[in-house]
Amino acid sequence: MVMRNIKLTLAYDGSEYAGWQVQPNGVSVQSCVEAAIEKLTQQKTGVLVAGRTDAGVHALGQVASFQTESKIPCKNIQTGLQRFLPDSICVREVAEVAPDFHATYSAVQKRYRYVIHNSSVNYPFLKRYVCEFARPLDAEQMHVGGQHLLGKHDFRCFESHF
């Protein structure tokens, strides 16, 4: 049987998860995705990911990949997986990719967005998605500090190597 390499683009609300990676202390996004793949394809498989998220972190375009012998077309993989996933996880895209594609090592960029809600009034529907900060902010100083973050950077020294 020929192995196919499938790329997933996922979005999720991480509020209720122990992060991306399978954890002994709670439900993870990875465990939900792997369980959905197994239910759909009847094959147990591991899922590779472009970058792990911590507990409570959300994603809009998390790239993951897995290998399968299943002949299910990509469009049906997308709708099929969605049937087995909780509402907090969305399969945005599914594509068959080259055998050498690896979600972790093939990533060419990652984008992070941090949102500050600067108000003395906390909005309940924003609580999970923003950092609430009631005191006045110095936008000029924040801009000056932010300039140090622009450009290409190699953050490999911050990775943990098990």
mmCIF file of C-alpha atoms in Angstrom:
data_model
loop_
_atom_site.group_PDB
_atom_site.id
_atom_site.type_symbol
_atom_site.label_atom_id
_atom_site.label_comp_id
_atom_site.label_asym_id
_atom_site.label_seq_id
_atom_site.Cartn_x
_atom_site.Cartn_y
_atom_site.Cartn_z
ATOM 1 C CA MET A 1 0.000 0.000 0.000
ATOM 2 C CA VAL A 2 1.287 3.478 -0.905
ATOM 3 C CA MET A 3 1.729 5.976 1.940
ATOM 4 C CA ARG A 4 0.320 9.445 1.315
ATOM 5 C CA ASN A 5 1.564 12.543 3.121
ATOM 6 C CA ILE A 6 -1.323 14.802 4.133
ATOM 7 C CA LYS A 7 -0.965 18.431 5.194
ATOM 8 C CA LEU A 8 -3.610 19.967 7.455
ATOM 9 C CA THR A 9 -4.132 23.639 8.177
ATOM 10 C CA LEU A 10 -5.943 23.958 11.484
ATOM 11 C CA ALA A 11 -7.543 26.714 13.514
ATOM 12 C CA TYR A 12 -8.476 26.248 17.150
ATOM 13 C CA ASP A 13 -9.548 27.924 20.337
ATOM 14 C CA GLY A 14 -6.980 26.575 22.790
ATOM 15 C CA SER A 15 -8.802 27.739 25.922
ATOM 16 C CA GLU A 16 -9.784 24.247 27.027
ATOM 17 C CA TYR A 17 -6.625 22.423 25.939
ATOM 18 C CA ALA A 18 -3.337 21.579 27.648
ATOM 19 C CA GLY A 19 -1.574 22.894 24.537
ATOM 20 C CA TRP A 20 -0.822 21.223 21.225
ATOM 21 C CA GLN A 21 1.287 18.291 22.395
ATOM 22 C CA VAL A 22 -0.188 15.202 24.054
ATOM 23 C CA GLN A 23 -0.022 15.721 27.831
ATOM 24 C CA PRO A 24 -0.671 13.363 30.743
ATOM 25 C CA ASN A 25 -2.513 16.103 32.656
ATOM 26 C CA GLY A 26 -5.187 17.114 30.164
ATOM 27 C CA VAL A 27 -6.682 16.962 26.699
ATOM 28 C CA SER A 28 -4.451 18.340 23.940
ATOM 29 C CA VAL A 29 -5.200 19.515 20.413
ATOM 30 C CA GLN A 30 -2.858 16.825 19.060
ATOM 31 C CA SER A 31 -4.724 14.049 20.862
ATOM 32 C CA CYS A 32 -8.039 15.263 19.409
ATOM 33 C CA VAL A 33 -6.635 15.463 15.861
ATOM 34 C CA GLU A 34 -4.965 12.041 16.074
ATOM 35 C CA ALA A 35 -8.162 10.477 17.444
ATOM 36 C CA ALA A 36 -10.189 12.020 14.600
ATOM 37 C CA ILE A 37 -7.715 10.717 11.993
ATOM 38 C CA GLU A 38 -7.886 7.235 13.498
ATOM 39 C CA LYS A 39 -11.706 7.257 13.482
ATOM 40 C CA LEU A 40 -11.789 8.435 9.876
ATOM 41 C CA THR A 41 -9.039 6.262 8.379
ATOM 42 C CA GLN A 42 -9.134 3.302 10.787
ATOM 43 C CA GLN A 43 -5.350 3.779 11.110
ATOM 44 C CA LYS A 44 -3.422 4.979 14.149
ATOM 45 C CA THR A 45 -0.906 7.653 13.150
ATOM 46 C CA GLY A 46 1.187 10.390 14.685
ATOM 47 C CA VAL A 47 0.749 13.999 13.630
ATOM 48 C CA LEU A 48 3.726 16.306 13.044
ATOM 49 C CA VAL A 49 3.282 20.030 13.621
ATOM 50 C CA ALA A 50 4.994 23.275 12.603
ATOM 51 C CA GLY A 51 5.129 24.543 16.188
ATOM 52 C CA ARG A 52 3.631 23.479 19.472
ATOM 53 C CA THR A 53 1.371 25.837 21.376
ATOM 54 C CA ASP A 54 1.125 26.129 25.139
ATOM 55 C CA ALA A 55 -1.994 25.615 27.232
ATOM 56 C CA GLY A 56 -4.700 28.150 26.439
ATOM 57 C CA VAL A 57 -3.043 29.358 23.205
ATOM 58 C CA HIS A 58 -5.091 29.669 20.024
ATOM 59 C CA ALA A 59 -4.139 29.156 16.381
ATOM 60 C CA LEU A 60 -5.490 30.481 13.103
ATOM 61 C CA GLY A 61 -3.227 28.598 10.681
ATOM 62 C CA GLN A 62 -1.427 25.765 12.490
ATOM 63 C CA VAL A 63 0.170 23.438 9.932
ATOM 64 C CA ALA A 64 0.311 19.728 10.706
ATOM 65 C CA SER A 65 0.974 16.621 8.647
ATOM 66 C CA PHE A 66 0.456 12.897 8.861
ATOM 67 C CA GLN A 67 1.025 9.847 6.714
ATOM 68 C CA THR A 68 -1.721 7.457 5.766
ATOM 69 C CA GLU A 69 -2.479 4.546 3.479
ATOM 70 C CA SER A 70 -6.059 5.792 3.164
ATOM 71 C CA LYS A 71 -7.339 6.622 -0.317
ATOM 72 C CA ILE A 72 -9.911 9.121 0.989
ATOM 73 C CA PRO A 73 -9.787 12.284 -1.189
ATOM 74 C CA CYS A 74 -8.530 15.421 0.566
ATOM 75 C CA LYS A 75 -11.922 17.170 0.420
ATOM 76 C CA ASN A 76 -13.481 14.183 2.185
ATOM 77 C CA ILE A 77 -10.652 14.074 4.726
ATOM 78 C CA GLN A 78 -11.476 17.670 5.610
ATOM 79 C CA THR A 79 -15.199 17.096 6.104
ATOM 80 C CA GLY A 80 -14.651 13.697 7.695
ATOM 81 C CA LEU A 81 -12.160 14.943 10.265
ATOM 82 C CA GLN A 82 -14.422 17.864 11.118
ATOM 83 C CA ARG A 83 -17.175 15.389 11.989
ATOM 84 C CA PHE A 84 -14.932 13.783 14.627
ATOM 85 C CA LEU A 85 -13.396 16.961 16.044
ATOM 86 C CA PRO A 86 -14.829 19.209 18.742
ATOM 87 C CA ASP A 87 -16.277 22.563 17.652
ATOM 88 C CA SER A 88 -13.192 24.314 19.038
ATOM 89 C CA ILE A 89 -10.959 22.756 16.323
ATOM 90 C CA CYS A 90 -11.471 23.566 12.634
ATOM 91 C CA VAL A 91 -9.802 21.918 9.636
ATOM 92 C CA ARG A 92 -9.305 24.882 7.302
ATOM 93 C CA GLU A 93 -7.485 23.055 4.498
ATOM 94 C CA VAL A 94 -6.284 19.582 3.551
ATOM 95 C CA ALA A 95 -3.740 18.894 0.810
ATOM 96 C CA GLU A 96 -1.671 15.944 -0.316
ATOM 97 C CA VAL A 97 1.986 16.967 -0.265
ATOM 98 C CA ALA A 98 5.307 15.491 -1.360
ATOM 99 C CA PRO A 99 6.645 12.554 0.680
ATOM 100 C CA ASP A 100 9.514 14.693 1.999
ATOM 101 C CA PHE A 101 7.191 17.409 3.403
ATOM 102 C CA HIS A 102 7.560 17.585 7.192
ATOM 103 C CA ALA A 103 5.331 20.058 9.044
ATOM 104 C CA THR A 104 8.078 20.884 11.542
ATOM 105 C CA TYR A 105 11.103 21.148 9.253
ATOM 106 C CA SER A 106 9.376 22.444 6.127
ATOM 107 C CA ALA A 107 8.014 25.550 7.886
ATOM 108 C CA VAL A 108 9.491 28.736 6.427
ATOM 109 C CA GLN A 109 7.879 31.235 8.788
ATOM 110 C CA LYS A 110 5.743 31.538 11.879
ATOM 111 C CA ARG A 111 3.661 34.529 12.822
ATOM 112 C CA TYR A 112 2.509 35.335 16.326
ATOM 113 C CA ARG A 113 -0.055 37.958 17.248
ATOM 114 C CA TYR A 114 -0.498 39.360 20.711
ATOM 115 C CA VAL A 115 -3.530 41.561 21.357
ATOM 116 C CA ILE A 116 -3.866 44.017 24.225
ATOM 117 C CA HIS A 117 -7.299 45.331 25.145
ATOM 118 C CA ASN A 118 -6.437 48.626 26.845
ATOM 119 C CA SER A 119 -9.571 49.579 28.733
ATOM 120 C CA SER A 120 -10.790 49.871 32.278
ATOM 121 C CA VAL A 121 -13.804 47.798 31.201
ATOM 122 C CA ASN A 122 -13.220 44.071 30.655
ATOM 123 C CA TYR A 123 -15.402 42.608 27.919
ATOM 124 C CA PRO A 124 -16.425 39.012 28.684
ATOM 125 C CA PHE A 125 -16.342 37.897 25.039
ATOM 126 C CA LEU A 126 -12.716 39.089 24.624
ATOM 127 C CA LYS A 127 -11.325 37.536 27.814
ATOM 128 C CA ARG A 128 -10.016 34.364 26.149
ATOM 129 C CA TYR A 129 -8.385 36.165 23.231
ATOM 130 C CA VAL A 130 -6.693 39.312 24.517
ATOM 131 C CA CYS A 131 -4.459 40.532 27.291
ATOM 132 C CA GLU A 132 -6.546 42.953 29.303
ATOM 133 C CA PHE A 133 -4.610 45.916 30.633
ATOM 134 C CA ALA A 134 -6.453 48.746 32.396
ATOM 135 C CA ARG A 135 -3.629 51.259 32.970
ATOM 136 C CA PRO A 136 -2.633 53.755 30.252
ATOM 137 C CA LEU A 137 -0.043 52.533 27.758
ATOM 138 C CA ASP A 138 2.787 54.564 26.274
ATOM 139 C CA ALA A 139 2.248 53.799 22.593
ATOM 140 C CA GLU A 140 5.394 55.670 21.527
ATOM 141 C CA GLN A 141 7.640 53.638 23.838
ATOM 142 C CA MET A 142 5.876 50.426 22.796
ATOM 143 C CA HIS A 143 6.601 51.291 19.157
ATOM 144 C CA VAL A 144 10.277 51.950 19.934
ATOM 145 C CA GLY A 145 10.563 48.620 21.767
ATOM 146 C CA GLY A 146 8.713 46.777 19.017
ATOM 147 C CA GLN A 147 11.262 47.852 16.411
ATOM 148 C CA HIS A 148 13.740 45.417 17.967
ATOM 149 C CA LEU A 149 11.422 42.527 17.073
ATOM 150 C CA LEU A 150 11.108 43.310 13.361
ATOM 151 C CA GLY A 151 12.959 41.275 10.771
ATOM 152 C CA LYS A 152 14.272 37.733 10.558
ATOM 153 C CA HIS A 153 15.445 36.094 13.747
ATOM 154 C CA ASP A 154 16.759 32.670 14.658
ATOM 155 C CA PHE A 155 15.018 31.560 17.839
ATOM 156 C CA ARG A 156 16.405 28.000 17.853
ATOM 157 C CA CYS A 157 18.304 28.734 21.070
ATOM 158 C CA PHE A 158 14.914 28.973 22.825
ATOM 159 C CA GLU A 159 13.862 25.483 21.737
ATOM 160 C CA SER A 160 14.065 22.591 24.112
ATOM 161 C CA HIS A 161 15.840 19.517 22.747
ATOM 162 C CA PHE A 162 14.726 16.287 24.375
#
